[in-house]
Amino acid sequence: DAKTTQPPSMDCAEGRAANLPCNHSTISGNEYVYWYRQIHSQGPQYIIHGLKNNETNEMASLIITEDRKSSTLILPHATLRDTAVYYCIVRVVQGAQKLVFGQGTRLTINP
Amino acid sequence: DTEVTQTPKHLVMGMTNKKSLKCEQHMGHRAMYWYKQKAKKPPELMFVYSYEKLSINESVPSRFSPECPNSSLLNLHLHALQPEDSALYLCASSQTSEGAYEQYFGPGTRLTVT
């Protein structure tokens, strides 16, 4: 699976949109981009995933560049409860699922 | 019900003890996973079960022994652990082990080996 690069930490003001970038320049055509987050001392939580098109659900939006070499997770109206480590993961969907977590981005939402 | 439950929440064991961690899901998922997470590090995959059969073992030492008695239940048997095995042990499940299905994680068991 392709490697991802994320900034180690980010800050965002409560109520503003949080935009978390992820670089996956070696992604191949059959690899999906997944986002999970982990709030302190809890298990990781699935947020969203996509292949080529932008995706939106009740939690977030995922914007994937046309060349698929990078993506951005958008939390439209961040709250204090969104403070967590956010993991961007790239994986092939053929074969057994192996989520390989990188170091992630520690997002802090400030009041 | 989209919940994965894990018991116990906390476990302290000596290096000569035998203990087991338990994980349960009732979502009809046919794939279940064990991950290990050391402090301030990302989770690392240990085992994958698909349709109650072990499909991936990430070269985990034999002192960790997984078991999947049925499609809803996953155990991790622990024996002769070392202090460096102290970590958060996370269980997850997904609809199947292939395809673009998300994994649902439990809250974890925090293990301390003394």
PDB file of C-alpha atoms in Angstrom:
ATOM      1  CA  ASP A   1       0.000   0.000   0.000  1.00  0.00           C
ATOM      2  CA  ALA A   2       1.136   3.529  -0.756  1.00  0.00           C
ATOM      3  CA  LYS A   3       2.715   5.645   1.959  1.00  0.00           C
ATOM      4  CA  THR A   4       1.021   8.782   3.267  1.00  0.00           C
ATOM      5  CA  THR A   5       2.466  12.002   4.687  1.00  0.00           C
ATOM      6  CA  GLN A   6       0.547  14.192   7.114  1.00  0.00           C
ATOM      7  CA  PRO A   7       1.532  17.211   9.210  1.00  0.00           C
ATOM      8  CA  PRO A   8       2.179  16.081  12.796  1.00  0.00           C
ATOM      9  CA  SER A   9      -0.113  18.676  14.342  1.00  0.00           C
ATOM     10  CA  MET A  10      -2.684  21.356  13.508  1.00  0.00           C
ATOM     11  CA  ASP A  11      -4.845  23.800  15.386  1.00  0.00           C
ATOM     12  CA  CYS A  12      -8.279  25.085  14.479  1.00  0.00           C
ATOM     13  CA  ALA A  13     -10.735  27.432  16.158  1.00  0.00           C
ATOM     14  CA  GLU A  14     -14.048  26.034  17.299  1.00  0.00           C
ATOM     15  CA  GLY A  15     -16.793  26.636  14.757  1.00  0.00           C
ATOM     16  CA  ARG A  16     -14.373  27.033  11.856  1.00  0.00           C
ATOM     17  CA  ALA A  17     -13.695  24.483   9.139  1.00  0.00           C
ATOM     18  CA  ALA A  18     -10.753  22.182   9.811  1.00  0.00           C
ATOM     19  CA  ASN A  19      -8.855  21.190   6.679  1.00  0.00           C
ATOM     20  CA  LEU A  20      -6.471  18.266   7.151  1.00  0.00           C
ATOM     21  CA  PRO A  21      -4.098  17.556   4.257  1.00  0.00           C
ATOM     22  CA  CYS A  22      -2.630  14.212   3.247  1.00  0.00           C
ATOM     23  CA  ASN A  23      -0.010  13.502   0.622  1.00  0.00           C
ATOM     24  CA  HIS A  24      -0.062  10.118  -1.122  1.00  0.00           C
ATOM     25  CA  SER A  25       2.017  10.751  -4.218  1.00  0.00           C
ATOM     26  CA  THR A  26       2.712   7.064  -4.908  1.00  0.00           C
ATOM     27  CA  ILE A  27      -0.946   6.017  -4.857  1.00  0.00           C
ATOM     28  CA  SER A  28      -1.950   3.562  -7.550  1.00  0.00           C
ATOM     29  CA  GLY A  29      -5.188   3.356  -9.485  1.00  0.00           C
ATOM     30  CA  ASN A  30      -6.795   0.649  -7.347  1.00  0.00           C
ATOM     31  CA  GLU A  31      -6.035   2.218  -3.975  1.00  0.00           C
ATOM     32  CA  TYR A  32      -8.645   3.964  -1.866  1.00  0.00           C
ATOM     33  CA  VAL A  33      -8.035   6.813   0.557  1.00  0.00           C
ATOM     34  CA  TYR A  34      -9.458   6.236   4.044  1.00  0.00           C
ATOM     35  CA  TRP A  35      -9.658   8.571   7.009  1.00  0.00           C
ATOM     36  CA  TYR A  36      -9.969   7.445  10.613  1.00  0.00           C
ATOM     37  CA  ARG A  37      -9.620   9.403  13.815  1.00  0.00           C
ATOM     38  CA  GLN A  38      -8.738   8.432  17.352  1.00  0.00           C
ATOM     39  CA  ILE A  39      -9.942  10.449  20.272  1.00  0.00           C
ATOM     40  CA  HIS A  40      -7.717  10.091  23.324  1.00  0.00           C
ATOM     41  CA  SER A  41      -7.900   6.631  24.931  1.00  0.00           C
ATOM     42  CA  GLN A  42     -10.596   5.397  22.546  1.00  0.00           C
ATOM     43  CA  GLY A  43     -10.535   3.049  19.567  1.00  0.00           C
ATOM     44  CA  PRO A  44     -10.128   4.545  16.088  1.00  0.00           C
ATOM     45  CA  GLN A  45     -13.316   5.720  14.386  1.00  0.00           C
ATOM     46  CA  TYR A  46     -13.975   5.503  10.675  1.00  0.00           C
ATOM     47  CA  ILE A  47     -14.735   8.859   9.060  1.00  0.00           C
ATOM     48  CA  ILE A  48     -14.875   8.549   5.283  1.00  0.00           C
ATOM     49  CA  HIS A  49     -13.211   6.973   2.271  1.00  0.00           C
ATOM     50  CA  GLY A  50     -12.994   7.595  -1.469  1.00  0.00           C
ATOM     51  CA  LEU A  51     -11.373   6.482  -4.709  1.00  0.00           C
ATOM     52  CA  LYS A  52     -11.506   9.351  -7.207  1.00  0.00           C
ATOM     53  CA  ASN A  53     -14.542  11.492  -6.593  1.00  0.00           C
ATOM     54  CA  ASN A  54     -15.080  13.845  -3.718  1.00  0.00           C
ATOM     55  CA  GLU A  55     -17.176  12.318  -0.957  1.00  0.00           C
ATOM     56  CA  THR A  56     -19.353  13.769   1.782  1.00  0.00           C
ATOM     57  CA  ASN A  57     -21.123  12.213   4.735  1.00  0.00           C
ATOM     58  CA  GLU A  58     -22.575  13.456   7.990  1.00  0.00           C
ATOM     59  CA  MET A  59     -19.138  13.736   9.586  1.00  0.00           C
ATOM     60  CA  ALA A  60     -16.888  15.214   6.918  1.00  0.00           C
ATOM     61  CA  SER A  61     -16.009  15.835   3.299  1.00  0.00           C
ATOM     62  CA  LEU A  62     -13.128  14.263   1.417  1.00  0.00           C
ATOM     63  CA  ILE A  63     -11.569  16.172  -1.450  1.00  0.00           C
ATOM     64  CA  ILE A  64      -9.207  14.158  -3.679  1.00  0.00           C
ATOM     65  CA  THR A  65      -7.098  15.988  -6.255  1.00  0.00           C
ATOM     66  CA  GLU A  66      -7.542  15.074  -9.887  1.00  0.00           C
ATOM     67  CA  ASP A  67      -4.143  13.350 -10.030  1.00  0.00           C
ATOM     68  CA  ARG A  68      -5.017  11.558  -6.750  1.00  0.00           C
ATOM     69  CA  LYS A  69      -1.633  12.410  -5.253  1.00  0.00           C
ATOM     70  CA  SER A  70      -3.150  14.257  -2.326  1.00  0.00           C
ATOM     71  CA  SER A  71      -6.401  14.691  -0.449  1.00  0.00           C
ATOM     72  CA  THR A  72      -7.977  16.931   2.177  1.00  0.00           C
ATOM     73  CA  LEU A  73     -10.371  15.965   4.928  1.00  0.00           C
ATOM     74  CA  ILE A  74     -12.728  18.784   5.814  1.00  0.00           C
ATOM     75  CA  LEU A  75     -14.608  19.010   9.107  1.00  0.00           C
ATOM     76  CA  PRO A  76     -17.024  21.836   8.226  1.00  0.00           C
ATOM     77  CA  HIS A  77     -17.785  23.199  11.703  1.00  0.00           C
ATOM     78  CA  ALA A  78     -15.206  21.884  14.139  1.00  0.00           C
ATOM     79  CA  THR A  79     -16.190  21.373  17.778  1.00  0.00           C
ATOM     80  CA  LEU A  80     -14.072  20.643  20.834  1.00  0.00           C
ATOM     81  CA  ARG A  81     -15.077  16.987  20.495  1.00  0.00           C
ATOM     82  CA  ASP A  82     -13.257  16.822  17.161  1.00  0.00           C
ATOM     83  CA  THR A  83      -9.905  17.090  18.971  1.00  0.00           C
ATOM     84  CA  ALA A  84      -8.196  13.818  18.013  1.00  0.00           C
ATOM     85  CA  VAL A  85      -5.440  12.199  15.977  1.00  0.00           C
ATOM     86  CA  TYR A  86      -6.537  11.908  12.339  1.00  0.00           C
ATOM     87  CA  TYR A  87      -5.101   9.132  10.207  1.00  0.00           C
ATOM     88  CA  CYS A  88      -5.025   9.129   6.408  1.00  0.00           C
ATOM     89  CA  ILE A  89      -4.593   5.595   5.073  1.00  0.00           C
ATOM     90  CA  VAL A  90      -4.239   4.337   1.526  1.00  0.00           C
ATOM     91  CA  ARG A  91      -5.090   0.742   0.798  1.00  0.00           C
ATOM     92  CA  VAL A  92      -5.869  -1.639  -2.020  1.00  0.00           C
ATOM     93  CA  VAL A  93      -9.323  -3.134  -1.718  1.00  0.00           C
ATOM     94  CA  GLN A  94      -8.400  -6.412  -3.362  1.00  0.00           C
ATOM     95  CA  GLY A  95      -7.071  -8.957  -0.915  1.00  0.00           C
ATOM     96  CA  ALA A  96      -7.359  -9.030   2.846  1.00  0.00           C
ATOM     97  CA  GLN A  97      -7.811  -5.711   4.619  1.00  0.00           C
ATOM     98  CA  LYS A  98      -4.664  -4.417   6.195  1.00  0.00           C
ATOM     99  CA  LEU A  99      -4.974  -0.940   7.597  1.00  0.00           C
ATOM    100  CA  VAL A 100      -1.468   0.464   7.931  1.00  0.00           C
ATOM    101  CA  PHE A 101      -1.660   3.501  10.193  1.00  0.00           C
ATOM    102  CA  GLY A 102       0.918   6.274   9.791  1.00  0.00           C
ATOM    103  CA  GLN A 103       1.722   8.800  12.496  1.00  0.00           C
ATOM    104  CA  GLY A 104      -1.374  10.894  11.745  1.00  0.00           C
ATOM    105  CA  THR A 105      -2.158  14.537  12.472  1.00  0.00           C
ATOM    106  CA  ARG A 106      -2.960  15.628  16.005  1.00  0.00           C
ATOM    107  CA  LEU A 107      -5.778  18.149  15.546  1.00  0.00           C
ATOM    108  CA  THR A 108      -6.544  20.457  18.443  1.00  0.00           C
ATOM    109  CA  ILE A 109      -9.748  22.476  18.376  1.00  0.00           C
ATOM    110  CA  ASN A 110      -9.422  25.619  20.447  1.00  0.00           C
ATOM    111  CA  PRO A 111     -12.352  27.438  22.083  1.00  0.00           C
TER     112      PRO A 111
ATOM    113  CA  ASP B   1     -26.015  -1.877  16.615  1.00  0.00           C
ATOM    114  CA  THR B   2     -22.608  -0.750  15.358  1.00  0.00           C
ATOM    115  CA  GLU B   3     -20.720  -1.578  18.504  1.00  0.00           C
ATOM    116  CA  VAL B   4     -17.656  -3.698  19.096  1.00  0.00           C
ATOM    117  CA  THR B   5     -17.251  -4.568  22.765  1.00  0.00           C
ATOM    118  CA  GLN B   6     -14.041  -5.584  24.483  1.00  0.00           C
ATOM    119  CA  THR B   7     -13.476  -7.036  27.917  1.00  0.00           C
ATOM    120  CA  PRO B   8     -11.820  -6.394  30.227  1.00  0.00           C
ATOM    121  CA  LYS B   9     -11.184  -2.651  29.938  1.00  0.00           C
ATOM    122  CA  HIS B  10      -7.999  -2.930  31.971  1.00  0.00           C
ATOM    123  CA  LEU B  11      -5.810  -5.916  32.781  1.00  0.00           C
ATOM    124  CA  VAL B  12      -2.709  -6.234  34.910  1.00  0.00           C
ATOM    125  CA  MET B  13      -0.870  -9.529  34.669  1.00  0.00           C
ATOM    126  CA  GLY B  14       2.427 -11.005  35.731  1.00  0.00           C
ATOM    127  CA  MET B  15       4.872 -12.523  33.293  1.00  0.00           C
ATOM    128  CA  THR B  16       3.918 -16.063  34.311  1.00  0.00           C
ATOM    129  CA  ASN B  17       0.158 -15.551  34.105  1.00  0.00           C
ATOM    130  CA  LYS B  18      -2.246 -16.768  31.458  1.00  0.00           C
ATOM    131  CA  LYS B  19      -5.086 -14.426  30.574  1.00  0.00           C
ATOM    132  CA  SER B  20      -7.474 -13.817  27.699  1.00  0.00           C
ATOM    133  CA  LEU B  21      -8.916 -10.754  26.021  1.00  0.00           C
ATOM    134  CA  LYS B  22     -12.393 -10.966  24.564  1.00  0.00           C
ATOM    135  CA  CYS B  23     -14.011  -9.108  21.683  1.00  0.00           C
ATOM    136  CA  GLU B  24     -17.598  -9.342  20.478  1.00  0.00           C
ATOM    137  CA  GLN B  25     -19.672  -7.857  17.665  1.00  0.00           C
ATOM    138  CA  HIS B  26     -23.253  -8.461  16.576  1.00  0.00           C
ATOM    139  CA  MET B  27     -23.211  -6.679  13.231  1.00  0.00           C
ATOM    140  CA  GLY B  28     -22.953  -9.884  11.205  1.00  0.00           C
ATOM    141  CA  HIS B  29     -19.406  -9.020  10.202  1.00  0.00           C
ATOM    142  CA  ARG B  30     -17.281 -11.894   8.930  1.00  0.00           C
ATOM    143  CA  ALA B  31     -13.866 -10.317   9.438  1.00  0.00           C
ATOM    144  CA  MET B  32     -12.294  -9.528  12.791  1.00  0.00           C
ATOM    145  CA  TYR B  33      -8.935  -8.022  13.696  1.00  0.00           C
ATOM    146  CA  TRP B  34      -6.521  -7.554  16.567  1.00  0.00           C
ATOM    147  CA  TYR B  35      -4.311  -4.466  16.735  1.00  0.00           C
ATOM    148  CA  LYS B  36      -1.684  -3.443  19.271  1.00  0.00           C
ATOM    149  CA  GLN B  37      -1.067   0.195  20.135  1.00  0.00           C
ATOM    150  CA  LYS B  38       1.865   1.373  22.215  1.00  0.00           C
ATOM    151  CA  ALA B  39       1.696   4.742  23.929  1.00  0.00           C
ATOM    152  CA  LYS B  40       1.875   7.694  21.526  1.00  0.00           C
ATOM    153  CA  LYS B  41       2.170   5.357  18.511  1.00  0.00           C
ATOM    154  CA  PRO B  42      -0.340   4.376  15.824  1.00  0.00           C
ATOM    155  CA  PRO B  43      -2.142   1.022  15.963  1.00  0.00           C
ATOM    156  CA  GLU B  44      -0.325  -1.943  14.424  1.00  0.00           C
ATOM    157  CA  LEU B  45      -2.119  -4.909  12.925  1.00  0.00           C
ATOM    158  CA  MET B  46      -1.525  -8.251  14.627  1.00  0.00           C
ATOM    159  CA  PHE B  47      -4.066 -10.732  13.229  1.00  0.00           C
ATOM    160  CA  VAL B  48      -6.919 -10.911  10.714  1.00  0.00           C
ATOM    161  CA  TYR B  49      -9.674 -13.501  10.822  1.00  0.00           C
ATOM    162  CA  SER B  50     -11.919 -14.034   7.819  1.00  0.00           C
ATOM    163  CA  TYR B  51     -14.939 -16.328   8.131  1.00  0.00           C
ATOM    164  CA  GLU B  52     -13.514 -17.647  11.427  1.00  0.00           C
ATOM    165  CA  LYS B  53     -10.212 -18.633   9.807  1.00  0.00           C
ATOM    166  CA  LEU B  54      -6.900 -16.927  10.489  1.00  0.00           C
ATOM    167  CA  SER B  55      -5.904 -15.184   7.255  1.00  0.00           C
ATOM    168  CA  ILE B  56      -3.118 -12.854   8.387  1.00  0.00           C
ATOM    169  CA  ASN B  57      -0.570 -13.192  11.184  1.00  0.00           C
ATOM    170  CA  GLU B  58       1.815 -10.242  11.161  1.00  0.00           C
ATOM    171  CA  SER B  59       4.691 -12.294  12.576  1.00  0.00           C
ATOM    172  CA  VAL B  60       3.322 -11.983  16.082  1.00  0.00           C
ATOM    173  CA  PRO B  61       5.202 -13.921  18.826  1.00  0.00           C
ATOM    174  CA  SER B  62       3.565 -17.187  19.862  1.00  0.00           C
ATOM    175  CA  ARG B  63       2.904 -15.887  23.368  1.00  0.00           C
ATOM    176  CA  PHE B  64      -0.098 -14.214  21.702  1.00  0.00           C
ATOM    177  CA  SER B  65      -2.610 -16.817  20.528  1.00  0.00           C
ATOM    178  CA  PRO B  66      -5.776 -15.700  18.732  1.00  0.00           C
ATOM    179  CA  GLU B  67      -8.964 -17.692  18.558  1.00  0.00           C
ATOM    180  CA  CYS B  68     -12.230 -17.116  16.710  1.00  0.00           C
ATOM    181  CA  PRO B  69     -14.801 -19.565  18.141  1.00  0.00           C
ATOM    182  CA  ASN B  70     -17.641 -18.137  16.036  1.00  0.00           C
ATOM    183  CA  SER B  71     -18.365 -15.244  13.727  1.00  0.00           C
ATOM    184  CA  SER B  72     -19.271 -12.889  16.601  1.00  0.00           C
ATOM    185  CA  LEU B  73     -16.470 -13.617  18.999  1.00  0.00           C
ATOM    186  CA  LEU B  74     -12.712 -13.116  18.940  1.00  0.00           C
ATOM    187  CA  ASN B  75     -10.319 -13.973  21.733  1.00  0.00           C
ATOM    188  CA  LEU B  76      -6.656 -13.226  22.302  1.00  0.00           C
ATOM    189  CA  HIS B  77      -4.963 -15.653  24.694  1.00  0.00           C
ATOM    190  CA  LEU B  78      -1.914 -14.304  26.478  1.00  0.00           C
ATOM    191  CA  HIS B  79       0.832 -16.378  28.065  1.00  0.00           C
ATOM    192  CA  ALA B  80       4.306 -15.587  29.359  1.00  0.00           C
ATOM    193  CA  LEU B  81       4.153 -11.977  28.261  1.00  0.00           C
ATOM    194  CA  GLN B  82       6.970  -9.485  28.687  1.00  0.00           C
ATOM    195  CA  PRO B  83       6.743  -5.961  30.148  1.00  0.00           C
ATOM    196  CA  GLU B  84       7.237  -4.553  26.632  1.00  0.00           C
ATOM    197  CA  ASP B  85       3.919  -6.168  25.658  1.00  0.00           C
ATOM    198  CA  SER B  86       2.133  -3.586  27.783  1.00  0.00           C
ATOM    199  CA  ALA B  87      -0.107  -1.695  25.370  1.00  0.00           C
ATOM    200  CA  LEU B  88      -3.669  -0.959  24.309  1.00  0.00           C
ATOM    201  CA  TYR B  89      -5.090  -3.973  22.461  1.00  0.00           C
ATOM    202  CA  LEU B  90      -7.769  -3.043  19.974  1.00  0.00           C
ATOM    203  CA  CYS B  91     -10.279  -5.301  18.292  1.00  0.00           C
ATOM    204  CA  ALA B  92     -12.055  -4.366  15.072  1.00  0.00           C
ATOM    205  CA  SER B  93     -14.531  -5.912  12.669  1.00  0.00           C
ATOM    206  CA  SER B  94     -15.665  -5.316   9.100  1.00  0.00           C
ATOM    207  CA  GLN B  95     -18.262  -6.805   6.810  1.00  0.00           C
ATOM    208  CA  THR B  96     -15.639  -8.893   5.080  1.00  0.00           C
ATOM    209  CA  SER B  97     -11.848  -8.738   4.980  1.00  0.00           C
ATOM    210  CA  GLU B  98     -11.880  -7.729   1.317  1.00  0.00           C
ATOM    211  CA  GLY B  99     -13.503  -4.803  -0.406  1.00  0.00           C
ATOM    212  CA  ALA B 100     -13.924  -1.182   0.564  1.00  0.00           C
ATOM    213  CA  TYR B 101     -15.599  -1.800   3.924  1.00  0.00           C
ATOM    214  CA  GLU B 102     -14.815   0.312   6.942  1.00  0.00           C
ATOM    215  CA  GLN B 103     -13.548  -1.250  10.119  1.00  0.00           C
ATOM    216  CA  TYR B 104     -15.368  -0.706  13.394  1.00  0.00           C
ATOM    217  CA  PHE B 105     -13.095  -0.587  16.428  1.00  0.00           C
ATOM    218  CA  GLY B 106     -13.762  -1.444  20.033  1.00  0.00           C
ATOM    219  CA  PRO B 107     -12.564   0.752  22.914  1.00  0.00           C
ATOM    220  CA  GLY B 108      -9.601  -1.495  23.613  1.00  0.00           C
ATOM    221  CA  THR B 109      -8.138  -3.370  26.565  1.00  0.00           C
ATOM    222  CA  ARG B 110      -5.294  -1.595  28.313  1.00  0.00           C
ATOM    223  CA  LEU B 111      -2.819  -4.289  29.311  1.00  0.00           C
ATOM    224  CA  THR B 112      -0.035  -3.850  31.830  1.00  0.00           C
ATOM    225  CA  VAL B 113       2.513  -6.646  32.228  1.00  0.00           C
ATOM    226  CA  THR B 114       4.443  -6.539  35.503  1.00  0.00           C
TER     227      THR B 114
END
